[in-house]
């Protein structure tokens, strides 16, 4: 029996959602879909689980995500066949890059099977899909080889410090940093490259790790990216004074290892790039709080249970699983996706910058958590 046939439809009501209407006239996919602000659809992030073995305080604080927290039931999750079917439809509209995320994506059973299915898809212009995955690295040492063999091209590993005590405090499950470093080594060894390392900086908690992290990864093929602590979801106790603005972070590194800016080559790239003046590589900063980049945002997000979110800060999802399980044709679902993207006006971070703090741009109800929608 296939994974699809075993599905029992149970609606999960934790976030507001609606089922997209199927327009009477089909829209032919041209690979050039744009939203209401002229932004193309290029990047699809797929969350494959809402579970994680870490409890990073900026994402899944242990007071909330404790033993009483109710995760999505298995029957709510999109099957691999459903994910691949949707990926195929999104690609026809212009998606060129797919990132698997979560929760912790390596906790999803048989993730290699899904990777194998996605790796066979081609972009609208006939090229290989840019297929990647973001992981906390805890299971990577054992899985790097099988992920590569399944067709994964590269990985991004989250690493919030090198000091073991700081790292254990950040993951809040006492996980040793040495094991993530082994995962990074294994990924490099099997060629899951170019490797990216993401460090979320929480001012006053791990900012002392910035320079040691820069030192550790300069001169290697890995690109280290520093991410400003974001006000995503509503459980992580976000406060502006816990954000270290990227401009200050750059100053701190520049004082030790002089840096110069690099022009971004790819439109929609979230990180601003800097290179070491002595030629020992590059770093990136993702300044979602202090320098919004909504104007170029070409990312769609598919939640673990098949809801399409048009922004990381959305309150409301578009229930594609209902369409998949409602016996609609590919043409109908493709048209519904097109219409949903064409109506997109989300630009939360820009609106936050224009105001003085978190805003509520669209609708009400709980804002989605990072662990549900993926980073
Ligand atoms: N568990 C995997 C991991 O940690 O890499 C994948 C999912 S995680 C939600 C994806 C990315 O989001 C990670 O790099 C994580 O550091 C980042 N992230 C989570 N919460 C964040 C927040 N409040 N602000 C900035 N980045 C955040
Ligand atoms: Fe887990 Fe990743 Fe969130 Fe940390 S950031 S709690 S590793 S999903
Ligand atoms: Fe994109 Fe929303 Fe982030 Fe702006 S706030 S960059 S629209 S995900």
mmCIF file of C-alpha atoms and ligand atoms in Angstrom:
data_model
loop_
_atom_site.group_PDB
_atom_site.id
_atom_site.type_symbol
_atom_site.label_atom_id
_atom_site.label_comp_id
_atom_site.label_asym_id
_atom_site.label_seq_id
_atom_site.Cartn_x
_atom_site.Cartn_y
_atom_site.Cartn_z
ATOM 1 C CA UNK A 1 0.000 0.000 0.000
ATOM 2 C CA UNK A 2 1.457 3.446 -0.892
ATOM 3 C CA UNK A 3 1.880 6.205 1.688
ATOM 4 C CA UNK A 4 -0.914 8.114 -0.112
ATOM 5 C CA UNK A 5 -3.483 5.342 0.300
ATOM 6 C CA UNK A 6 -2.929 5.104 4.053
ATOM 7 C CA UNK A 7 -3.907 8.751 4.678
ATOM 8 C CA UNK A 8 -6.837 9.357 7.020
ATOM 9 C CA UNK A 9 -7.982 12.967 6.597
ATOM 10 C CA UNK A 10 -8.043 14.746 9.962
ATOM 11 C CA UNK A 11 -8.166 18.544 9.874
ATOM 12 C CA UNK A 12 -5.643 20.369 12.051
ATOM 13 C CA UNK A 13 -7.068 23.632 13.263
ATOM 14 C CA UNK A 14 -4.056 25.250 14.927
ATOM 15 C CA UNK A 15 -3.673 28.030 12.346
ATOM 16 C CA UNK A 16 -6.267 29.804 10.272
ATOM 17 C CA UNK A 17 -6.490 28.535 6.747
ATOM 18 C CA UNK A 18 -8.827 28.444 3.812
ATOM 19 C CA UNK A 19 -9.151 26.161 0.842
ATOM 20 C CA UNK A 20 -8.234 28.047 -2.341
ATOM 21 C CA UNK A 21 -11.061 28.387 -4.836
ATOM 22 C CA UNK A 22 -10.580 26.562 -8.102
ATOM 23 C CA UNK A 23 -10.996 29.185 -10.854
ATOM 24 C CA UNK A 24 -13.279 28.202 -13.729
ATOM 25 C CA UNK A 25 -10.631 29.068 -16.334
ATOM 26 C CA UNK A 26 -7.350 27.156 -16.010
ATOM 27 C CA UNK A 27 -4.127 29.199 -15.978
ATOM 28 C CA UNK A 28 -1.417 27.529 -18.043
ATOM 29 C CA UNK A 29 1.851 27.378 -16.127
ATOM 30 C CA UNK A 30 4.413 29.518 -17.980
ATOM 31 C CA UNK A 31 7.301 29.352 -15.487
ATOM 32 C CA UNK A 32 6.940 33.130 -15.023
ATOM 33 C CA UNK A 33 4.329 33.566 -12.307
ATOM 34 C CA UNK A 34 4.478 36.904 -10.431
ATOM 35 C CA UNK A 35 2.704 38.150 -7.336
ATOM 36 C CA UNK A 36 0.751 41.403 -6.949
ATOM 37 C CA UNK A 37 4.011 43.284 -6.227
ATOM 38 C CA UNK A 38 5.783 41.837 -9.288
ATOM 39 C CA UNK A 39 7.828 39.251 -7.344
ATOM 40 C CA UNK A 40 8.422 35.926 -9.135
ATOM 41 C CA UNK A 41 7.996 32.499 -7.520
ATOM 42 C CA UNK A 42 11.436 30.858 -7.455
ATOM 43 C CA UNK A 43 12.036 29.253 -4.080
ATOM 44 C CA UNK A 44 9.889 26.664 -2.296
ATOM 45 C CA UNK A 45 10.582 25.675 1.307
ATOM 46 C CA UNK A 46 8.952 22.463 2.377
ATOM 47 C CA UNK A 47 8.595 21.565 6.029
ATOM 48 C CA UNK A 48 8.606 17.789 6.419
ATOM 49 C CA UNK A 49 8.021 17.573 10.167
ATOM 50 C CA UNK A 50 7.003 19.883 13.011
ATOM 51 C CA UNK A 51 9.107 17.863 15.495
ATOM 52 C CA UNK A 52 12.645 18.539 16.606
ATOM 53 C CA UNK A 53 15.200 17.049 18.998
ATOM 54 C CA UNK A 54 16.485 20.557 19.940
ATOM 55 C CA UNK A 55 14.716 23.266 21.908
ATOM 56 C CA UNK A 56 16.420 26.437 20.652
ATOM 57 C CA UNK A 57 14.854 29.202 22.715
ATOM 58 C CA UNK A 58 14.379 31.439 19.648
ATOM 59 C CA UNK A 59 12.365 28.730 17.875
ATOM 60 C CA UNK A 60 10.912 26.010 20.150
ATOM 61 C CA UNK A 61 11.232 27.248 23.743
ATOM 62 C CA UNK A 62 11.084 24.280 26.108
ATOM 63 C CA UNK A 63 8.403 25.886 28.319
ATOM 64 C CA UNK A 64 5.969 25.723 25.371
ATOM 65 C CA UNK A 65 7.278 22.748 23.403
ATOM 66 C CA UNK A 66 7.221 20.435 26.423
ATOM 67 C CA UNK A 67 5.841 16.914 26.930
ATOM 68 C CA UNK A 68 2.264 18.238 26.761
ATOM 69 C CA UNK A 69 2.694 19.942 23.407
ATOM 70 C CA UNK A 70 0.555 18.303 20.736
ATOM 71 C CA UNK A 71 2.366 17.753 17.447
ATOM 72 C CA UNK A 72 0.655 17.045 14.157
ATOM 73 C CA UNK A 73 -0.613 13.476 13.853
ATOM 74 C CA UNK A 74 1.029 11.309 11.203
ATOM 75 C CA UNK A 75 -2.165 11.366 9.132
ATOM 76 C CA UNK A 76 -1.947 15.178 8.817
ATOM 77 C CA UNK A 77 1.463 15.104 7.196
ATOM 78 C CA UNK A 78 1.750 15.294 3.459
ATOM 79 C CA UNK A 79 2.964 11.981 2.077
ATOM 80 C CA UNK A 80 6.059 11.899 -0.120
ATOM 81 C CA UNK A 81 3.824 11.367 -3.168
ATOM 82 C CA UNK A 82 1.767 14.431 -2.247
ATOM 83 C CA UNK A 83 4.861 16.581 -1.674
ATOM 84 C CA UNK A 84 6.340 15.519 -5.003
ATOM 85 C CA UNK A 85 3.096 16.182 -6.844
ATOM 86 C CA UNK A 86 2.941 19.720 -5.431
ATOM 87 C CA UNK A 87 6.653 20.310 -6.075
ATOM 88 C CA UNK A 88 6.093 19.403 -9.710
ATOM 89 C CA UNK A 89 3.250 21.952 -9.988
ATOM 90 C CA UNK A 90 5.261 24.704 -8.268
ATOM 91 C CA UNK A 91 8.224 24.052 -10.550
ATOM 92 C CA UNK A 92 6.036 24.546 -13.601
ATOM 93 C CA UNK A 93 5.257 28.029 -12.230
ATOM 94 C CA UNK A 94 8.944 28.959 -11.941
ATOM 95 C CA UNK A 95 10.352 27.352 -8.770
ATOM 96 C CA UNK A 96 14.043 26.535 -9.287
ATOM 97 C CA UNK A 97 15.113 25.794 -5.733
ATOM 98 C CA UNK A 98 13.592 23.528 -3.083
ATOM 99 C CA UNK A 99 14.763 23.537 0.501
ATOM 100 C CA UNK A 100 13.606 20.795 2.894
ATOM 101 C CA UNK A 101 13.226 22.016 6.421
ATOM 102 C CA UNK A 102 11.165 21.551 9.577
ATOM 103 C CA UNK A 103 11.285 21.040 12.606
ATOM 104 C CA UNK A 104 14.309 18.863 12.106
ATOM 105 C CA UNK A 105 13.984 17.367 8.600
ATOM 106 C CA UNK A 106 16.356 14.474 9.306
ATOM 107 C CA UNK A 107 13.830 13.169 11.851
ATOM 108 C CA UNK A 108 11.349 12.450 9.052
ATOM 109 C CA UNK A 109 11.457 8.719 8.420
ATOM 110 C CA UNK A 110 12.952 7.729 5.058
ATOM 111 C CA UNK A 111 13.684 11.341 4.072
ATOM 112 C CA UNK A 112 16.135 9.932 1.514
ATOM 113 C CA UNK A 113 13.193 8.471 -0.408
ATOM 114 C CA UNK A 114 11.629 11.939 -0.725
ATOM 115 C CA UNK A 115 14.979 13.413 -1.756
ATOM 116 C CA UNK A 116 15.276 10.773 -4.465
ATOM 117 C CA UNK A 117 11.802 11.620 -5.775
ATOM 118 C CA UNK A 118 12.474 15.386 -5.812
ATOM 119 C CA UNK A 119 15.954 15.033 -7.311
ATOM 120 C CA UNK A 120 14.396 13.602 -10.466
ATOM 121 C CA UNK A 121 12.347 16.771 -11.147
ATOM 122 C CA UNK A 122 13.604 19.322 -13.690
ATOM 123 C CA UNK A 123 13.012 23.076 -13.671
ATOM 124 C CA UNK A 124 10.726 24.750 -16.242
ATOM 125 C CA UNK A 125 13.835 25.462 -18.345
ATOM 126 C CA UNK A 126 14.966 21.827 -18.145
ATOM 127 C CA UNK A 127 17.773 22.240 -15.608
ATOM 128 C CA UNK A 128 18.365 20.197 -12.447
ATOM 129 C CA UNK A 129 16.509 21.505 -9.438
ATOM 130 C CA UNK A 130 18.622 23.213 -6.781
ATOM 131 C CA UNK A 131 17.792 20.779 -3.957
ATOM 132 C CA UNK A 132 18.989 21.503 -0.457
ATOM 133 C CA UNK A 133 18.121 20.979 3.186
ATOM 134 C CA UNK A 134 18.538 22.886 6.459
ATOM 135 C CA UNK A 135 19.438 20.804 9.490
ATOM 136 C CA UNK A 136 20.605 21.233 13.061
ATOM 137 C CA UNK A 137 23.338 18.744 12.163
ATOM 138 C CA UNK A 138 22.703 16.375 15.063
ATOM 139 C CA UNK A 139 22.071 13.360 12.800
ATOM 140 C CA UNK A 140 24.244 14.452 9.896
ATOM 141 C CA UNK A 141 27.375 12.448 10.709
ATOM 142 C CA UNK A 142 25.386 9.239 10.144
ATOM 143 C CA UNK A 143 23.211 10.460 7.306
ATOM 144 C CA UNK A 144 25.477 12.583 5.082
ATOM 145 C CA UNK A 145 26.375 9.684 2.779
ATOM 146 C CA UNK A 146 22.812 8.424 2.285
ATOM 147 C CA UNK A 147 21.527 11.975 1.676
ATOM 148 C CA UNK A 148 24.175 12.576 -0.976
ATOM 149 C CA UNK A 149 23.510 9.207 -2.611
ATOM 150 C CA UNK A 150 19.775 9.982 -2.719
ATOM 151 C CA UNK A 151 20.460 13.137 -4.780
ATOM 152 C CA UNK A 152 20.760 15.972 -2.259
ATOM 153 C CA UNK A 153 23.170 18.601 -3.593
ATOM 154 C CA UNK A 154 24.102 20.574 -0.504
ATOM 155 C CA UNK A 155 23.120 21.325 3.091
ATOM 156 C CA UNK A 156 22.873 24.274 5.419
ATOM 157 C CA UNK A 157 23.811 23.428 8.999
ATOM 158 C CA UNK A 158 22.636 25.577 11.904
ATOM 159 C CA UNK A 159 25.359 26.165 14.498
ATOM 160 C CA UNK A 160 24.964 28.855 17.143
ATOM 161 C CA UNK A 161 28.438 28.740 18.704
ATOM 162 C CA UNK A 162 31.611 26.726 19.158
ATOM 163 C CA UNK A 163 31.903 26.888 22.915
ATOM 164 C CA UNK A 164 30.306 23.686 24.187
ATOM 165 C CA UNK A 165 28.569 25.318 27.158
ATOM 166 C CA UNK A 166 27.099 28.092 24.996
ATOM 167 C CA UNK A 167 26.009 25.587 22.350
ATOM 168 C CA UNK A 168 24.318 23.348 24.928
ATOM 169 C CA UNK A 169 22.540 26.411 26.344
ATOM 170 C CA UNK A 170 21.345 27.435 22.865
ATOM 171 C CA UNK A 171 19.959 23.988 21.954
ATOM 172 C CA UNK A 172 18.597 23.510 25.498
ATOM 173 C CA UNK A 173 18.802 19.712 25.305
ATOM 174 C CA UNK A 174 22.442 19.469 26.339
ATOM 175 C CA UNK A 175 23.572 18.412 22.868
ATOM 176 C CA UNK A 176 27.388 18.579 22.458
ATOM 177 C CA UNK A 177 28.838 20.841 19.784
ATOM 178 C CA UNK A 178 31.435 18.199 18.852
ATOM 179 C CA UNK A 179 28.725 15.993 17.329
ATOM 180 C CA UNK A 180 27.470 18.774 15.044
ATOM 181 C CA UNK A 181 31.052 19.516 13.984
ATOM 182 C CA UNK A 182 31.399 15.821 13.071
ATOM 183 C CA UNK A 183 28.238 16.184 10.971
ATOM 184 C CA UNK A 184 29.726 19.201 9.174
ATOM 185 C CA UNK A 185 32.920 17.252 8.466
ATOM 186 C CA UNK A 186 30.927 14.309 7.120
ATOM 187 C CA UNK A 187 28.889 16.606 4.838
ATOM 188 C CA UNK A 188 32.072 18.156 3.462
ATOM 189 C CA UNK A 189 33.627 14.753 2.946
ATOM 190 C CA UNK A 190 30.757 13.381 0.842
ATOM 191 C CA UNK A 191 30.532 16.624 -1.200
ATOM 192 C CA UNK A 192 27.280 18.148 0.087
ATOM 193 C CA UNK A 193 28.748 21.459 -1.016
ATOM 194 C CA UNK A 194 29.008 24.391 -0.940
ATOM 195 C CA UNK A 195 28.156 24.053 2.716
ATOM 196 C CA UNK A 196 26.439 26.918 4.513
ATOM 197 C CA UNK A 197 26.548 27.395 8.259
ATOM 198 C CA UNK A 198 23.744 29.450 9.855
ATOM 199 C CA UNK A 199 24.268 31.129 13.197
ATOM 200 C CA UNK A 200 21.321 32.888 14.838
ATOM 201 C CA UNK A 201 22.691 35.622 17.068
ATOM 202 C CA UNK A 202 20.843 36.405 20.276
ATOM 203 C CA UNK A 203 22.373 39.485 21.808
ATOM 204 C CA UNK A 204 23.638 38.764 25.329
ATOM 205 C CA UNK A 205 23.405 34.969 24.884
ATOM 206 C CA UNK A 206 25.757 33.853 22.104
ATOM 207 C CA UNK A 207 27.127 37.061 20.557
ATOM 208 C CA UNK A 208 30.533 36.344 22.121
ATOM 209 C CA UNK A 209 30.748 33.419 19.671
ATOM 210 C CA UNK A 210 30.695 35.623 16.551
ATOM 211 C CA UNK A 211 34.449 36.147 16.190
ATOM 212 C CA UNK A 212 35.402 32.538 17.120
ATOM 213 C CA UNK A 213 32.879 31.291 14.521
ATOM 214 C CA UNK A 214 34.356 33.639 11.895
ATOM 215 C CA UNK A 215 37.826 32.406 12.801
ATOM 216 C CA UNK A 216 36.795 28.724 12.624
ATOM 217 C CA UNK A 217 35.229 28.920 9.144
ATOM 218 C CA UNK A 218 37.418 31.490 7.347
ATOM 219 C CA UNK A 219 39.728 29.837 4.916
ATOM 220 C CA UNK A 220 37.358 26.841 4.529
ATOM 221 C CA UNK A 221 34.910 26.199 1.695
ATOM 222 C CA UNK A 222 31.937 26.684 4.064
ATOM 223 C CA UNK A 223 30.084 30.008 4.012
ATOM 224 C CA UNK A 224 29.098 31.252 7.447
ATOM 225 C CA UNK A 225 25.904 33.316 7.652
ATOM 226 C CA UNK A 226 24.779 35.296 10.662
ATOM 227 C CA UNK A 227 21.025 35.647 11.142
ATOM 228 C CA UNK A 228 19.344 38.362 13.186
ATOM 229 C CA UNK A 229 17.023 36.934 15.847
ATOM 230 C CA UNK A 230 13.553 37.328 14.317
ATOM 231 C CA UNK A 231 10.126 37.911 15.821
ATOM 232 C CA UNK A 232 8.699 34.886 14.035
ATOM 233 C CA UNK A 233 5.840 32.991 15.718
ATOM 234 C CA UNK A 234 4.679 34.141 19.109
ATOM 235 C CA UNK A 235 6.337 31.954 21.690
ATOM 236 C CA UNK A 236 10.016 32.926 21.527
ATOM 237 C CA UNK A 237 9.917 36.018 23.776
ATOM 238 C CA UNK A 238 11.384 38.218 21.034
ATOM 239 C CA UNK A 239 12.569 41.674 22.071
ATOM 240 C CA UNK A 240 14.411 44.232 19.974
ATOM 241 C CA UNK A 241 17.207 44.469 22.555
ATOM 242 C CA UNK A 242 18.010 40.792 21.925
ATOM 243 C CA UNK A 243 18.697 41.554 18.267
ATOM 244 C CA UNK A 244 22.282 42.403 17.364
ATOM 245 C CA UNK A 245 21.991 44.533 14.200
ATOM 246 C CA UNK A 246 24.070 43.045 11.387
ATOM 247 C CA UNK A 247 25.876 46.365 10.919
ATOM 248 C CA UNK A 248 27.304 46.038 14.446
ATOM 249 C CA UNK A 249 28.149 42.389 13.862
ATOM 250 C CA UNK A 250 30.101 43.299 10.720
ATOM 251 C CA UNK A 251 32.001 45.977 12.697
ATOM 252 C CA UNK A 252 33.003 43.395 15.310
ATOM 253 C CA UNK A 253 34.398 40.967 12.729
ATOM 254 C CA UNK A 254 35.937 43.758 10.638
ATOM 255 C CA UNK A 255 37.935 44.930 13.676
ATOM 256 C CA UNK A 256 39.680 41.535 13.756
ATOM 257 C CA UNK A 257 39.458 40.315 10.170
ATOM 258 C CA UNK A 258 38.949 43.233 7.724
ATOM 259 C CA UNK A 259 35.958 42.779 5.430
ATOM 260 C CA UNK A 260 34.710 44.319 2.195
ATOM 261 C CA UNK A 261 31.213 44.113 0.674
ATOM 262 C CA UNK A 262 30.409 41.821 -2.276
ATOM 263 C CA UNK A 263 27.599 42.603 -4.726
ATOM 264 C CA UNK A 264 24.785 40.042 -4.554
ATOM 265 C CA UNK A 265 24.739 38.017 -7.748
ATOM 266 C CA UNK A 266 21.329 36.365 -7.425
ATOM 267 C CA UNK A 267 18.092 38.366 -7.121
ATOM 268 C CA UNK A 268 16.089 37.285 -4.075
ATOM 269 C CA UNK A 269 19.217 36.281 -2.158
ATOM 270 C CA UNK A 270 18.501 36.837 1.528
ATOM 271 C CA UNK A 271 22.088 37.251 2.722
ATOM 272 C CA UNK A 272 24.214 40.343 2.157
ATOM 273 C CA UNK A 273 27.662 39.083 1.284
ATOM 274 C CA UNK A 274 31.045 40.223 2.636
ATOM 275 C CA UNK A 275 34.504 38.897 1.857
ATOM 276 C CA UNK A 276 37.663 38.861 3.921
ATOM 277 C CA UNK A 277 40.093 41.422 2.542
ATOM 278 C CA UNK A 278 42.927 38.859 2.764
ATOM 279 C CA UNK A 279 41.094 36.502 0.389
ATOM 280 C CA UNK A 280 40.176 33.867 2.965
ATOM 281 C CA UNK A 281 36.547 33.529 1.900
ATOM 282 C CA UNK A 282 33.106 35.032 2.445
ATOM 283 C CA UNK A 283 30.462 35.483 5.106
ATOM 284 C CA UNK A 284 26.833 36.551 4.829
ATOM 285 C CA UNK A 285 24.452 38.455 7.078
ATOM 286 C CA UNK A 286 20.707 37.961 7.037
ATOM 287 C CA UNK A 287 19.291 41.192 8.400
ATOM 288 C CA UNK A 288 15.597 40.377 8.387
ATOM 289 C CA UNK A 289 14.943 42.784 11.254
ATOM 290 C CA UNK A 290 17.147 45.796 10.543
ATOM 291 C CA UNK A 291 17.169 45.703 6.723
ATOM 292 C CA UNK A 292 14.068 44.091 5.315
ATOM 293 C CA UNK A 293 14.363 42.390 1.940
ATOM 294 C CA UNK A 294 10.664 41.831 1.138
ATOM 295 C CA UNK A 295 11.010 43.650 -2.176
ATOM 296 C CA UNK A 296 12.877 40.642 -3.611
ATOM 297 C CA UNK A 297 11.119 37.896 -1.666
ATOM 298 C CA UNK A 298 10.426 35.043 -4.062
ATOM 299 C CA UNK A 299 9.827 32.329 -1.441
ATOM 300 C CA UNK A 300 6.737 30.202 -0.874
ATOM 301 C CA UNK A 301 6.459 27.948 2.152
ATOM 302 C CA UNK A 302 4.625 24.668 2.370
ATOM 303 C CA UNK A 303 3.826 23.517 5.892
ATOM 304 C CA UNK A 304 4.130 19.932 7.085
ATOM 305 C CA UNK A 305 0.407 19.427 6.549
ATOM 306 C CA UNK A 306 0.281 21.029 3.119
ATOM 307 C CA UNK A 307 -0.711 24.624 3.791
ATOM 308 C CA UNK A 308 0.847 27.224 1.561
ATOM 309 C CA UNK A 309 2.132 30.293 3.424
ATOM 310 C CA UNK A 310 3.086 33.379 1.456
ATOM 311 C CA UNK A 311 5.216 34.928 4.211
ATOM 312 C CA UNK A 312 7.135 33.709 7.254
ATOM 313 C CA UNK A 313 5.001 36.019 9.370
ATOM 314 C CA UNK A 314 1.616 35.033 7.973
ATOM 315 C CA UNK A 315 -1.423 34.260 10.092
ATOM 316 C CA UNK A 316 -3.201 32.399 7.390
ATOM 317 C CA UNK A 317 -2.413 29.427 5.166
ATOM 318 C CA UNK A 318 -3.889 28.166 1.905
ATOM 319 C CA UNK A 319 -4.889 24.552 2.317
ATOM 320 C CA UNK A 320 -3.440 22.697 -0.662
ATOM 321 C CA UNK A 321 -3.801 19.331 1.081
ATOM 322 C CA UNK A 322 -7.573 19.734 0.901
ATOM 323 C CA UNK A 323 -7.233 20.093 -2.867
ATOM 324 C CA UNK A 324 -4.862 17.119 -3.148
ATOM 325 C CA UNK A 325 -7.181 14.892 -1.172
ATOM 326 C CA UNK A 326 -10.295 16.301 -2.856
ATOM 327 C CA UNK A 327 -9.744 14.534 -6.168
ATOM 328 C CA UNK A 328 -8.849 17.700 -8.086
ATOM 329 C CA UNK A 329 -6.799 17.468 -11.244
ATOM 330 C CA UNK A 330 -3.218 18.780 -11.551
ATOM 331 C CA UNK A 331 -4.519 21.571 -13.827
ATOM 332 C CA UNK A 332 -7.042 22.654 -11.194
ATOM 333 C CA UNK A 333 -4.525 22.650 -8.332
ATOM 334 C CA UNK A 334 -1.943 24.418 -10.497
ATOM 335 C CA UNK A 335 -4.479 27.141 -11.301
ATOM 336 C CA UNK A 336 -5.367 27.540 -7.616
ATOM 337 C CA UNK A 337 -1.653 27.939 -6.772
ATOM 338 C CA UNK A 338 -1.251 30.521 -9.550
ATOM 339 C CA UNK A 339 -4.209 32.552 -8.367
ATOM 340 C CA UNK A 340 -3.026 32.463 -4.741
ATOM 341 C CA UNK A 341 0.477 33.679 -5.662
ATOM 342 C CA UNK A 342 -0.878 36.352 -8.013
ATOM 343 C CA UNK A 343 -2.803 37.857 -5.079
ATOM 344 C CA UNK A 344 0.221 37.942 -2.731
ATOM 345 C CA UNK A 345 0.982 41.327 -1.172
ATOM 346 C CA UNK A 346 2.856 40.197 1.992
ATOM 347 C CA UNK A 347 5.830 42.304 3.092
ATOM 348 C CA UNK A 348 5.837 41.962 6.845
ATOM 349 C CA UNK A 349 9.457 42.923 7.566
ATOM 350 C CA UNK A 350 9.205 46.089 5.486
ATOM 351 C CA UNK A 351 6.096 47.096 7.381
ATOM 352 C CA UNK A 352 7.850 46.342 10.673
ATOM 353 C CA UNK A 353 10.746 48.589 9.619
ATOM 354 C CA UNK A 354 8.359 51.390 8.682
ATOM 355 C CA UNK A 355 6.723 51.103 12.119
ATOM 356 C CA UNK A 356 8.702 50.712 15.315
ATOM 357 C CA UNK A 357 8.198 47.042 16.120
ATOM 358 C CA UNK A 358 6.144 43.922 15.352
ATOM 359 C CA UNK A 359 3.034 44.643 13.308
ATOM 360 C CA UNK A 360 -0.046 42.670 12.404
ATOM 361 C CA UNK A 361 -0.293 43.152 8.653
ATOM 362 C CA UNK A 362 -2.878 40.622 7.634
ATOM 363 C CA UNK A 363 -5.725 39.161 9.591
ATOM 364 C CA UNK A 364 -5.751 37.884 13.135
ATOM 365 C CA UNK A 365 -5.191 34.564 14.896
ATOM 366 C CA UNK A 366 -1.889 32.999 15.917
ATOM 367 C CA UNK A 367 1.125 33.673 13.744
ATOM 368 C CA UNK A 368 2.797 30.495 12.482
ATOM 369 C CA UNK A 369 5.723 29.071 14.402
ATOM 370 C CA UNK A 370 9.074 28.556 12.661
ATOM 371 C CA UNK A 371 9.099 24.864 13.607
ATOM 372 C CA UNK A 372 5.769 24.383 11.795
ATOM 373 C CA UNK A 373 6.529 26.293 8.646
ATOM 374 C CA UNK A 374 10.310 25.905 8.406
ATOM 375 C CA UNK A 375 12.978 28.605 8.126
HETATM 376 N N1 LIG B 1 15.943 22.305 12.490
HETATM 377 C C1 LIG B 1 16.619 22.776 11.355
HETATM 378 C C2 LIG B 1 17.691 23.775 11.746
HETATM 379 O O1 LIG B 1 17.665 24.281 12.849
HETATM 380 O O2 LIG B 1 18.528 24.044 10.891
HETATM 381 C C3 LIG B 1 15.716 23.358 10.290
HETATM 382 C C4 LIG B 1 14.563 24.183 10.724
HETATM 383 S S1 LIG B 1 14.990 25.730 11.501
HETATM 384 C C5 LIG B 1 13.380 26.348 11.850
HETATM 385 C C6 LIG B 1 15.541 26.656 10.116
HETATM 386 C C7 LIG B 1 16.396 27.860 10.423
HETATM 387 O O3 LIG B 1 15.610 28.828 11.086
HETATM 388 C C8 LIG B 1 17.573 27.576 11.320
HETATM 389 O O4 LIG B 1 18.777 28.022 10.716
HETATM 390 C C9 LIG B 1 17.272 28.378 12.559
HETATM 391 O O5 LIG B 1 18.418 28.804 13.183
HETATM 392 C C10 LIG B 1 16.417 29.506 12.010
HETATM 393 N N2 LIG B 1 15.561 30.146 13.013
HETATM 394 C C11 LIG B 1 14.637 29.563 13.811
HETATM 395 N N3 LIG B 1 14.036 30.476 14.597
HETATM 396 C C12 LIG B 1 14.589 31.679 14.292
HETATM 397 C C13 LIG B 1 14.392 33.009 14.751
HETATM 398 N N4 LIG B 1 13.508 33.305 15.714
HETATM 399 N N5 LIG B 1 15.130 33.989 14.216
HETATM 400 C C14 LIG B 1 16.039 33.717 13.245
HETATM 401 N N6 LIG B 1 16.254 32.490 12.741
HETATM 402 C C15 LIG B 1 15.552 31.477 13.275
HETATM 403 FE FE1 LIG B 2 14.831 22.676 16.116
HETATM 404 FE FE2 LIG B 2 15.861 24.040 14.130
HETATM 405 FE FE3 LIG B 2 14.004 25.147 15.671
HETATM 406 FE FE4 LIG B 2 16.398 24.710 16.716
HETATM 407 S S1 LIG B 2 15.910 26.084 15.000
HETATM 408 S S2 LIG B 2 14.439 24.185 17.671
HETATM 409 S S3 LIG B 2 16.993 22.873 15.670
HETATM 410 S S4 LIG B 2 13.700 23.446 14.334
HETATM 411 FE FE1 LIG B 3 9.390 37.482 2.522
HETATM 412 FE FE2 LIG B 3 7.602 37.891 4.465
HETATM 413 FE FE3 LIG B 3 10.210 37.736 5.054
HETATM 414 FE FE4 LIG B 3 9.248 39.866 3.755
HETATM 415 S S1 LIG B 3 8.753 39.247 5.826
HETATM 416 S S2 LIG B 3 11.123 38.729 3.249
HETATM 417 S S3 LIG B 3 7.661 38.891 2.485
HETATM 418 S S4 LIG B 3 8.938 36.082 4.210
#
